[in-house]
Every structure is written in structure tokens, then in C-alpha cells.
Amino acid sequence: MVVPSPTPMRTKKTRALGVVARLEEEGLDFFAKPAAEKERAGPATPFGYGCKNIGCNGDVGELEFLLLQTNPASISERSRTISSSDPAKFRVNHYPAVKEVKDWDPSPKRIGFGEHSDPQILTILRSNDVAGLQICLRDGLWVPVPPDPTGFFLIVGDALQVLTNGRLASVRHRAVANSTKARMSTMYFGAPPLNAWISPLPEMVSPQNPSQYKPFTWGEFKKAAYSLRLGDTRLDLFKIHATDHKIGS
């Protein structure tokens, strides 16, 4: 006779969801603490707690965050190589509810994190069940992304756009605050070592589709990115224009 177990078996998926749920619970508990207590975990230089006014162009908006280093001992050899010089980052963002602003209000007061693209190769994002993430289409229209706490969003970064010679485009996105509930999102940013050279892969370049970007190191790109405002297009600094191809031919 087989007797059912009083506790259901946990699959890898349910265990993973349990970890995510615990992370969200711990994150919300941390951000609910008094400011003085949270500040004991900061400043984020580079890791720890931070609170910034950052928004449309880097000068408005409300955001508090935790920036953590991933544990290289728990990931694959290839991932350890990628993160050896400039460790991959794990970030937890918290957007407090803005009760004095309605959800339909298009004003900058609703901006939690302004329009930008991620400079890294790839971002893996997960949010709670509160809406707020928006992506910008090519025609400039902002489209809300329905929240799905059971799934992950993959966001193409600037570096991946260069590696694919523009075949994959980095996604310009922003986060807006909710009028009744706080939004929390967690992100993993994958990036190469600081001294790694980034340029279009040979497979992505042809006479019909010449290289669109000048080679640069990840360190050079980071330095350029942080010298600009949040909403600026960083890749324009490394773009090869049609006249450059004519001169080189």
C-alpha cells in the first residue's frame, strides 16, 4: 500500500518560486523600515542601499534600491569568466506609491525611473503584481507591460545591440509609480569584464550590412554612459556613419 506524503513534493520550479517569493517578502520588509535603519546598509558604493531622485532625464522621480553582487561560486564557469573583472549586478528597486497622483496622470510626477536603455548585455527582470513597467515603441508610443510575478522579462541591452550589429535593438523603457500600491522589481544585469572589447560579431557583418559600431571596451562604454544623462542615447557616441564607410573604402 502506498501512503500519500503529508507534505507535497517540491519540484525545481516550485522551489524556485519559493525563493522568489521569499526574496520579495524580505525586500518589502526591508523597504518598509525607517529611513535611518535602511541607510545603515548604504551608501551603495558600489553595493548596498541607495535612494535617488531619478526620472525623465535623471533629475526627477523617486526610487530606492539595493544593489548586490552575485555569488560567483554558485554559477557556471563561463558566467564566472564574464563577471570576473566587473561582477554581474543584482538589483532590487522599490517604487513607493504616489497617492497624490492618479494612475492616468501622464505628468512627470508619476515617473519612478525615467526613460533609458540598459547598457549591459542582457537584463533579466521580475516584478511583483503591481503594474509600472512601460516600453517605448519605434514610433515613440509608450506601451504598458502587464505585470506577471510568475515570469521573467528579458531586456536586450546596448552591448547586445552592438554585438548583433543592430539586429537586436536595446529596449528603451521606464517605470511609473502606482497610486495605491508600492511596486518592487528585481533585476540581474549581465555584463562582460571591464577590459573586454565589444564590437559586432563577424557573423553579423557583411558587405550588405557593414559594421554599425566602432569597437570599444566595456570600461570605456561605462565611463561614457555615466557621463551622460539618463535619457541620452549612449550608442550614438560609438556609431559608424555612412560617411565613415565611404572614407574607409
PDB file of C-alpha atoms in Angstrom:
ATOM      1  CA  MET A   1       0.000   0.000   0.000  1.00  0.00           C
ATOM      2  CA  VAL A   2       1.251   3.486  -0.904  1.00  0.00           C
ATOM      3  CA  VAL A   3       0.565   6.163   1.663  1.00  0.00           C
ATOM      4  CA  PRO A   4       0.463   9.747   0.307  1.00  0.00           C
ATOM      5  CA  SER A   5       3.043  12.054   1.796  1.00  0.00           C
ATOM      6  CA  PRO A   6       1.537  14.665   4.138  1.00  0.00           C
ATOM      7  CA  THR A   7       3.786  17.275   2.515  1.00  0.00           C
ATOM      8  CA  PRO A   8       3.630  17.605  -1.304  1.00  0.00           C
ATOM      9  CA  MET A   9       6.830  17.013  -3.273  1.00  0.00           C
ATOM     10  CA  ARG A  10       8.544  20.201  -4.353  1.00  0.00           C
ATOM     11  CA  THR A  11       9.747  20.373  -7.925  1.00  0.00           C
ATOM     12  CA  LYS A  12      12.597  22.602  -9.056  1.00  0.00           C
ATOM     13  CA  LYS A  13      10.025  25.101 -10.303  1.00  0.00           C
ATOM     14  CA  THR A  14       8.133  25.275  -7.013  1.00  0.00           C
ATOM     15  CA  ARG A  15      11.408  25.595  -5.100  1.00  0.00           C
ATOM     16  CA  ALA A  16      12.464  28.432  -7.401  1.00  0.00           C
ATOM     17  CA  LEU A  17       9.127  30.185  -6.935  1.00  0.00           C
ATOM     18  CA  GLY A  18       9.560  29.770  -3.191  1.00  0.00           C
ATOM     19  CA  VAL A  19      12.924  31.529  -3.342  1.00  0.00           C
ATOM     20  CA  VAL A  20      11.448  34.371  -5.410  1.00  0.00           C
ATOM     21  CA  ALA A  21       8.505  34.757  -3.013  1.00  0.00           C
ATOM     22  CA  ARG A  22      10.865  34.877  -0.050  1.00  0.00           C
ATOM     23  CA  LEU A  23      13.046  37.449  -1.803  1.00  0.00           C
ATOM     24  CA  GLU A  24      10.015  39.650  -2.436  1.00  0.00           C
ATOM     25  CA  GLU A  25       8.857  39.281   1.162  1.00  0.00           C
ATOM     26  CA  GLU A  26      12.289  40.154   2.550  1.00  0.00           C
ATOM     27  CA  GLY A  27      12.617  43.064   0.126  1.00  0.00           C
ATOM     28  CA  LEU A  28       9.284  44.596   1.071  1.00  0.00           C
ATOM     29  CA  ASP A  29      10.131  44.122   4.745  1.00  0.00           C
ATOM     30  CA  PHE A  30      13.451  45.926   4.260  1.00  0.00           C
ATOM     31  CA  PHE A  31      11.989  48.864   2.326  1.00  0.00           C
ATOM     32  CA  ALA A  32       9.258  49.278   4.966  1.00  0.00           C
ATOM     33  CA  LYS A  33      11.878  50.010   7.637  1.00  0.00           C
ATOM     34  CA  PRO A  34      12.564  53.585   8.813  1.00  0.00           C
ATOM     35  CA  ALA A  35      14.940  55.565   6.604  1.00  0.00           C
ATOM     36  CA  ALA A  36      17.614  55.739   9.323  1.00  0.00           C
ATOM     37  CA  GLU A  37      17.681  51.953   9.607  1.00  0.00           C
ATOM     38  CA  LYS A  38      17.849  51.428   5.828  1.00  0.00           C
ATOM     39  CA  GLU A  39      20.678  53.920   5.492  1.00  0.00           C
ATOM     40  CA  ARG A  40      22.812  51.671   7.708  1.00  0.00           C
ATOM     41  CA  ALA A  41      23.013  49.333   4.673  1.00  0.00           C
ATOM     42  CA  GLY A  42      24.382  52.105   2.465  1.00  0.00           C
ATOM     43  CA  PRO A  43      25.629  54.033   0.703  1.00  0.00           C
ATOM     44  CA  ALA A  44      25.657  51.967  -2.497  1.00  0.00           C
ATOM     45  CA  THR A  45      29.346  52.435  -3.372  1.00  0.00           C
ATOM     46  CA  PRO A  46      29.010  50.259  -5.293  1.00  0.00           C
ATOM     47  CA  PHE A  47      26.886  47.769  -3.323  1.00  0.00           C
ATOM     48  CA  GLY A  48      24.282  48.439  -0.656  1.00  0.00           C
ATOM     49  CA  TYR A  49      21.233  50.667  -0.154  1.00  0.00           C
ATOM     50  CA  GLY A  50      20.581  53.842  -2.081  1.00  0.00           C
ATOM     51  CA  CYS A  51      17.786  56.363  -2.557  1.00  0.00           C
ATOM     52  CA  LYS A  52      17.735  58.651  -5.588  1.00  0.00           C
ATOM     53  CA  ASN A  53      15.682  61.265  -7.328  1.00  0.00           C
ATOM     54  CA  ILE A  54      15.915  59.924 -10.861  1.00  0.00           C
ATOM     55  CA  GLY A  55      13.399  60.167 -13.645  1.00  0.00           C
ATOM     56  CA  CYS A  56      12.690  61.547 -17.106  1.00  0.00           C
ATOM     57  CA  ASN A  57      16.230  62.761 -17.729  1.00  0.00           C
ATOM     58  CA  GLY A  58      17.894  61.853 -14.484  1.00  0.00           C
ATOM     59  CA  ASP A  59      16.525  64.724 -12.428  1.00  0.00           C
ATOM     60  CA  VAL A  60      13.024  63.776 -11.212  1.00  0.00           C
ATOM     61  CA  GLY A  61      11.339  60.695  -9.824  1.00  0.00           C
ATOM     62  CA  GLU A  62      11.514  58.647  -6.649  1.00  0.00           C
ATOM     63  CA  LEU A  63      13.435  55.404  -6.312  1.00  0.00           C
ATOM     64  CA  GLU A  64      15.125  53.441  -3.559  1.00  0.00           C
ATOM     65  CA  PHE A  65      17.163  50.356  -4.266  1.00  0.00           C
ATOM     66  CA  LEU A  66      19.507  47.624  -3.082  1.00  0.00           C
ATOM     67  CA  LEU A  67      22.476  46.761  -5.300  1.00  0.00           C
ATOM     68  CA  LEU A  68      24.003  43.361  -4.582  1.00  0.00           C
ATOM     69  CA  GLN A  69      26.894  41.374  -6.013  1.00  0.00           C
ATOM     70  CA  THR A  70      26.080  37.953  -7.389  1.00  0.00           C
ATOM     71  CA  ASN A  71      27.882  34.941  -5.904  1.00  0.00           C
ATOM     72  CA  PRO A  72      30.372  33.644  -8.499  1.00  0.00           C
ATOM     73  CA  ALA A  73      30.722  30.340  -6.633  1.00  0.00           C
ATOM     74  CA  SER A  74      27.137  29.405  -7.463  1.00  0.00           C
ATOM     75  CA  ILE A  75      27.198  29.918 -11.234  1.00  0.00           C
ATOM     76  CA  SER A  76      28.850  28.289 -14.211  1.00  0.00           C
ATOM     77  CA  GLU A  77      32.492  28.672 -15.259  1.00  0.00           C
ATOM     78  CA  ARG A  78      31.518  30.736 -18.291  1.00  0.00           C
ATOM     79  CA  SER A  79      29.440  33.081 -16.161  1.00  0.00           C
ATOM     80  CA  ARG A  80      32.323  33.424 -13.689  1.00  0.00           C
ATOM     81  CA  THR A  81      34.600  34.426 -16.564  1.00  0.00           C
ATOM     82  CA  ILE A  82      32.122  37.053 -17.745  1.00  0.00           C
ATOM     83  CA  SER A  83      31.793  38.554 -14.263  1.00  0.00           C
ATOM     84  CA  SER A  84      35.391  38.186 -13.031  1.00  0.00           C
ATOM     85  CA  SER A  85      36.527  41.787 -13.577  1.00  0.00           C
ATOM     86  CA  ASP A  86      33.195  43.594 -13.388  1.00  0.00           C
ATOM     87  CA  PRO A  87      30.865  41.362 -11.358  1.00  0.00           C
ATOM     88  CA  ALA A  88      27.311  40.978 -12.587  1.00  0.00           C
ATOM     89  CA  LYS A  89      24.862  43.014 -10.568  1.00  0.00           C
ATOM     90  CA  PHE A  90      21.637  42.042  -8.838  1.00  0.00           C
ATOM     91  CA  ARG A  91      19.389  44.987  -8.068  1.00  0.00           C
ATOM     92  CA  VAL A  92      16.147  45.381  -6.128  1.00  0.00           C
ATOM     93  CA  ASN A  93      14.147  48.529  -6.951  1.00  0.00           C
ATOM     94  CA  HIS A  94      11.302  49.854  -4.809  1.00  0.00           C
ATOM     95  CA  TYR A  95       8.843  52.465  -6.077  1.00  0.00           C
ATOM     96  CA  PRO A  96       6.665  53.855  -3.256  1.00  0.00           C
ATOM     97  CA  ALA A  97       3.019  54.539  -4.021  1.00  0.00           C
ATOM     98  CA  VAL A  98       2.335  58.149  -5.050  1.00  0.00           C
ATOM     99  CA  LYS A  99      -1.116  58.721  -3.591  1.00  0.00           C
ATOM    100  CA  GLU A 100      -1.439  62.353  -4.671  1.00  0.00           C
ATOM    101  CA  VAL A 101      -1.131  61.397  -8.358  1.00  0.00           C
ATOM    102  CA  LYS A 102      -3.755  59.416 -10.262  1.00  0.00           C
ATOM    103  CA  ASP A 103      -2.758  56.363 -12.333  1.00  0.00           C
ATOM    104  CA  TRP A 104      -3.960  58.038 -15.539  1.00  0.00           C
ATOM    105  CA  ASP A 105      -1.908  61.181 -14.878  1.00  0.00           C
ATOM    106  CA  PRO A 106       0.798  61.484 -17.608  1.00  0.00           C
ATOM    107  CA  SER A 107       2.803  64.097 -15.669  1.00  0.00           C
ATOM    108  CA  PRO A 108       6.443  63.518 -14.637  1.00  0.00           C
ATOM    109  CA  LYS A 109       5.266  63.185 -11.020  1.00  0.00           C
ATOM    110  CA  ARG A 110       4.383  59.556 -11.788  1.00  0.00           C
ATOM    111  CA  ILE A 111       7.850  58.705 -13.055  1.00  0.00           C
ATOM    112  CA  GLY A 112       9.735  56.335 -10.784  1.00  0.00           C
ATOM    113  CA  PHE A 113      12.625  55.647 -13.166  1.00  0.00           C
ATOM    114  CA  GLY A 114      12.813  57.676 -16.352  1.00  0.00           C
ATOM    115  CA  GLU A 115      13.260  56.654 -19.971  1.00  0.00           C
ATOM    116  CA  HIS A 116      16.507  54.761 -20.582  1.00  0.00           C
ATOM    117  CA  SER A 117      18.093  51.687 -22.106  1.00  0.00           C
ATOM    118  CA  ASP A 118      20.257  49.278 -20.114  1.00  0.00           C
ATOM    119  CA  PRO A 119      23.956  49.474 -21.056  1.00  0.00           C
ATOM    120  CA  GLN A 120      24.713  45.819 -20.252  1.00  0.00           C
ATOM    121  CA  ILE A 121      24.349  42.759 -22.500  1.00  0.00           C
ATOM    122  CA  LEU A 122      21.120  41.451 -21.021  1.00  0.00           C
ATOM    123  CA  THR A 123      18.756  42.223 -18.150  1.00  0.00           C
ATOM    124  CA  ILE A 124      16.560  39.584 -16.522  1.00  0.00           C
ATOM    125  CA  LEU A 125      13.702  41.352 -14.747  1.00  0.00           C
ATOM    126  CA  ARG A 126      10.954  40.177 -12.455  1.00  0.00           C
ATOM    127  CA  SER A 127       8.363  42.384 -10.724  1.00  0.00           C
ATOM    128  CA  ASN A 128       5.603  41.900  -8.201  1.00  0.00           C
ATOM    129  CA  ASP A 129       1.948  42.087  -9.249  1.00  0.00           C
ATOM    130  CA  VAL A 130       1.923  45.896  -9.482  1.00  0.00           C
ATOM    131  CA  ALA A 131       1.971  47.488 -12.944  1.00  0.00           C
ATOM    132  CA  GLY A 132       4.519  50.156 -13.812  1.00  0.00           C
ATOM    133  CA  LEU A 133       6.942  48.912 -16.469  1.00  0.00           C
ATOM    134  CA  GLN A 134       6.500  50.579 -19.865  1.00  0.00           C
ATOM    135  CA  ILE A 135       8.417  50.111 -23.123  1.00  0.00           C
ATOM    136  CA  CYS A 136       8.800  52.598 -25.952  1.00  0.00           C
ATOM    137  CA  LEU A 137       7.902  51.548 -29.497  1.00  0.00           C
ATOM    138  CA  ARG A 138       9.733  52.848 -32.565  1.00  0.00           C
ATOM    139  CA  ASP A 139       7.042  55.466 -33.151  1.00  0.00           C
ATOM    140  CA  GLY A 140       7.567  56.867 -29.651  1.00  0.00           C
ATOM    141  CA  LEU A 141       4.390  55.358 -28.190  1.00  0.00           C
ATOM    142  CA  TRP A 142       4.706  54.110 -24.607  1.00  0.00           C
ATOM    143  CA  VAL A 143       3.105  50.714 -24.001  1.00  0.00           C
ATOM    144  CA  PRO A 144       2.450  49.294 -20.508  1.00  0.00           C
ATOM    145  CA  VAL A 145       3.759  45.792 -19.805  1.00  0.00           C
ATOM    146  CA  PRO A 146       1.273  43.715 -17.760  1.00  0.00           C
ATOM    147  CA  PRO A 147       2.908  42.540 -14.517  1.00  0.00           C
ATOM    148  CA  ASP A 148       3.472  38.797 -14.170  1.00  0.00           C
ATOM    149  CA  PRO A 149       5.099  37.745 -10.880  1.00  0.00           C
ATOM    150  CA  THR A 150       5.354  34.146 -12.157  1.00  0.00           C
ATOM    151  CA  GLY A 151       7.517  35.057 -15.162  1.00  0.00           C
ATOM    152  CA  PHE A 152      10.700  36.843 -16.126  1.00  0.00           C
ATOM    153  CA  PHE A 153      11.264  39.567 -18.721  1.00  0.00           C
ATOM    154  CA  LEU A 154      14.411  39.568 -20.856  1.00  0.00           C
ATOM    155  CA  ILE A 155      15.565  43.045 -21.860  1.00  0.00           C
ATOM    156  CA  VAL A 156      18.143  43.494 -24.626  1.00  0.00           C
ATOM    157  CA  GLY A 157      20.898  45.883 -23.557  1.00  0.00           C
ATOM    158  CA  ASP A 158      23.088  48.299 -25.520  1.00  0.00           C
ATOM    159  CA  ALA A 159      26.037  45.882 -25.576  1.00  0.00           C
ATOM    160  CA  LEU A 160      23.921  43.131 -27.155  1.00  0.00           C
ATOM    161  CA  GLN A 161      22.687  45.585 -29.790  1.00  0.00           C
ATOM    162  CA  VAL A 162      26.318  46.215 -30.743  1.00  0.00           C
ATOM    163  CA  LEU A 163      27.251  42.506 -30.703  1.00  0.00           C
ATOM    164  CA  THR A 164      24.374  41.740 -33.093  1.00  0.00           C
ATOM    165  CA  ASN A 165      25.155  44.826 -35.229  1.00  0.00           C
ATOM    166  CA  GLY A 166      21.697  46.213 -34.603  1.00  0.00           C
ATOM    167  CA  ARG A 167      19.783  43.010 -35.332  1.00  0.00           C
ATOM    168  CA  LEU A 168      18.588  43.006 -31.733  1.00  0.00           C
ATOM    169  CA  ALA A 169      17.736  46.506 -30.515  1.00  0.00           C
ATOM    170  CA  SER A 170      18.122  47.615 -26.927  1.00  0.00           C
ATOM    171  CA  VAL A 171      14.752  48.383 -25.393  1.00  0.00           C
ATOM    172  CA  ARG A 172      14.043  51.866 -24.103  1.00  0.00           C
ATOM    173  CA  HIS A 173      11.852  51.551 -21.036  1.00  0.00           C
ATOM    174  CA  ARG A 174      10.760  53.365 -17.900  1.00  0.00           C
ATOM    175  CA  ALA A 175       8.911  52.697 -14.657  1.00  0.00           C
ATOM    176  CA  VAL A 176       5.955  54.688 -13.360  1.00  0.00           C
ATOM    177  CA  ALA A 177       4.651  54.730  -9.817  1.00  0.00           C
ATOM    178  CA  ASN A 178       1.273  53.359  -8.756  1.00  0.00           C
ATOM    179  CA  SER A 179      -1.198  55.498  -6.838  1.00  0.00           C
ATOM    180  CA  THR A 180      -2.212  52.813  -4.327  1.00  0.00           C
ATOM    181  CA  LYS A 181       0.473  50.108  -4.096  1.00  0.00           C
ATOM    182  CA  ALA A 182       4.253  50.052  -3.989  1.00  0.00           C
ATOM    183  CA  ARG A 183       5.997  48.330  -6.893  1.00  0.00           C
ATOM    184  CA  MET A 184       9.100  46.225  -6.411  1.00  0.00           C
ATOM    185  CA  SER A 185      11.228  44.743  -9.164  1.00  0.00           C
ATOM    186  CA  THR A 186      14.363  42.607  -9.130  1.00  0.00           C
ATOM    187  CA  MET A 187      16.916  42.652 -11.941  1.00  0.00           C
ATOM    188  CA  TYR A 188      20.022  40.717 -12.897  1.00  0.00           C
ATOM    189  CA  PHE A 189      22.405  42.642 -15.159  1.00  0.00           C
ATOM    190  CA  GLY A 190      24.796  40.545 -17.251  1.00  0.00           C
ATOM    191  CA  ALA A 191      27.948  42.362 -18.379  1.00  0.00           C
ATOM    192  CA  PRO A 192      31.467  41.466 -19.598  1.00  0.00           C
ATOM    193  CA  PRO A 193      34.780  42.288 -17.857  1.00  0.00           C
ATOM    194  CA  LEU A 194      35.834  45.937 -17.922  1.00  0.00           C
ATOM    195  CA  ASN A 195      38.690  45.242 -20.353  1.00  0.00           C
ATOM    196  CA  ALA A 196      36.568  43.182 -22.775  1.00  0.00           C
ATOM    197  CA  TRP A 197      36.299  44.572 -26.309  1.00  0.00           C
ATOM    198  CA  ILE A 198      32.782  44.936 -27.690  1.00  0.00           C
ATOM    199  CA  SER A 199      32.135  45.108 -31.426  1.00  0.00           C
ATOM    200  CA  PRO A 200      29.746  43.490 -33.918  1.00  0.00           C
ATOM    201  CA  LEU A 201      30.281  39.737 -34.208  1.00  0.00           C
ATOM    202  CA  PRO A 202      31.776  38.664 -37.569  1.00  0.00           C
ATOM    203  CA  GLU A 203      28.647  36.621 -38.311  1.00  0.00           C
ATOM    204  CA  MET A 204      26.588  39.816 -38.087  1.00  0.00           C
ATOM    205  CA  VAL A 205      28.674  41.825 -40.571  1.00  0.00           C
ATOM    206  CA  SER A 206      28.533  41.604 -44.375  1.00  0.00           C
ATOM    207  CA  PRO A 207      29.029  43.881 -47.410  1.00  0.00           C
ATOM    208  CA  GLN A 208      25.285  44.422 -47.411  1.00  0.00           C
ATOM    209  CA  ASN A 209      25.238  45.051 -43.653  1.00  0.00           C
ATOM    210  CA  PRO A 210      28.562  46.696 -42.685  1.00  0.00           C
ATOM    211  CA  SER A 211      29.590  47.259 -39.099  1.00  0.00           C
ATOM    212  CA  GLN A 212      27.469  49.940 -37.447  1.00  0.00           C
ATOM    213  CA  TYR A 213      29.644  50.490 -34.379  1.00  0.00           C
ATOM    214  CA  LYS A 214      33.257  51.271 -33.547  1.00  0.00           C
ATOM    215  CA  PRO A 215      34.997  48.784 -31.212  1.00  0.00           C
ATOM    216  CA  PHE A 216      35.169  49.829 -27.551  1.00  0.00           C
ATOM    217  CA  THR A 217      35.848  48.232 -24.186  1.00  0.00           C
ATOM    218  CA  TRP A 218      33.130  47.726 -21.604  1.00  0.00           C
ATOM    219  CA  GLY A 219      35.035  50.063 -19.295  1.00  0.00           C
ATOM    220  CA  GLU A 220      35.050  52.809 -21.942  1.00  0.00           C
ATOM    221  CA  PHE A 221      31.339  52.381 -22.536  1.00  0.00           C
ATOM    222  CA  LYS A 222      30.523  52.511 -18.813  1.00  0.00           C
ATOM    223  CA  LYS A 223      32.559  55.694 -18.432  1.00  0.00           C
ATOM    224  CA  ALA A 224      30.752  57.273 -21.376  1.00  0.00           C
ATOM    225  CA  ALA A 225      27.358  56.093 -20.126  1.00  0.00           C
ATOM    226  CA  TYR A 226      27.780  57.617 -16.680  1.00  0.00           C
ATOM    227  CA  SER A 227      28.924  60.929 -18.183  1.00  0.00           C
ATOM    228  CA  LEU A 228      25.551  61.357 -19.906  1.00  0.00           C
ATOM    229  CA  ARG A 229      22.056  61.990 -18.616  1.00  0.00           C
ATOM    230  CA  LEU A 230      19.761  59.040 -18.089  1.00  0.00           C
ATOM    231  CA  GLY A 231      17.643  59.614 -21.193  1.00  0.00           C
ATOM    232  CA  ASP A 232      20.542  60.169 -23.603  1.00  0.00           C
ATOM    233  CA  THR A 233      21.341  57.598 -26.308  1.00  0.00           C
ATOM    234  CA  ARG A 234      24.819  56.318 -25.396  1.00  0.00           C
ATOM    235  CA  LEU A 235      25.387  54.265 -28.537  1.00  0.00           C
ATOM    236  CA  ASP A 236      25.424  57.410 -30.669  1.00  0.00           C
ATOM    237  CA  LEU A 237      28.933  58.046 -29.327  1.00  0.00           C
ATOM    238  CA  PHE A 238      30.178  54.842 -30.980  1.00  0.00           C
ATOM    239  CA  LYS A 239      28.019  54.826 -34.106  1.00  0.00           C
ATOM    240  CA  ILE A 240      29.710  54.495 -37.518  1.00  0.00           C
ATOM    241  CA  HIS A 241      28.028  56.792 -40.020  1.00  0.00           C
ATOM    242  CA  ALA A 242      27.725  56.237 -43.770  1.00  0.00           C
ATOM    243  CA  THR A 243      30.453  58.806 -44.448  1.00  0.00           C
ATOM    244  CA  ASP A 244      32.858  56.790 -42.274  1.00  0.00           C
ATOM    245  CA  HIS A 245      32.366  53.732 -44.507  1.00  0.00           C
ATOM    246  CA  LYS A 246      32.998  55.815 -47.636  1.00  0.00           C
ATOM    247  CA  ILE A 247      36.229  57.224 -46.206  1.00  0.00           C
ATOM    248  CA  GLY A 248      37.450  53.749 -45.240  1.00  0.00           C
ATOM    249  CA  SER A 249      36.626  52.190 -48.622  1.00  0.00           C
TER     250      SER A 249
END
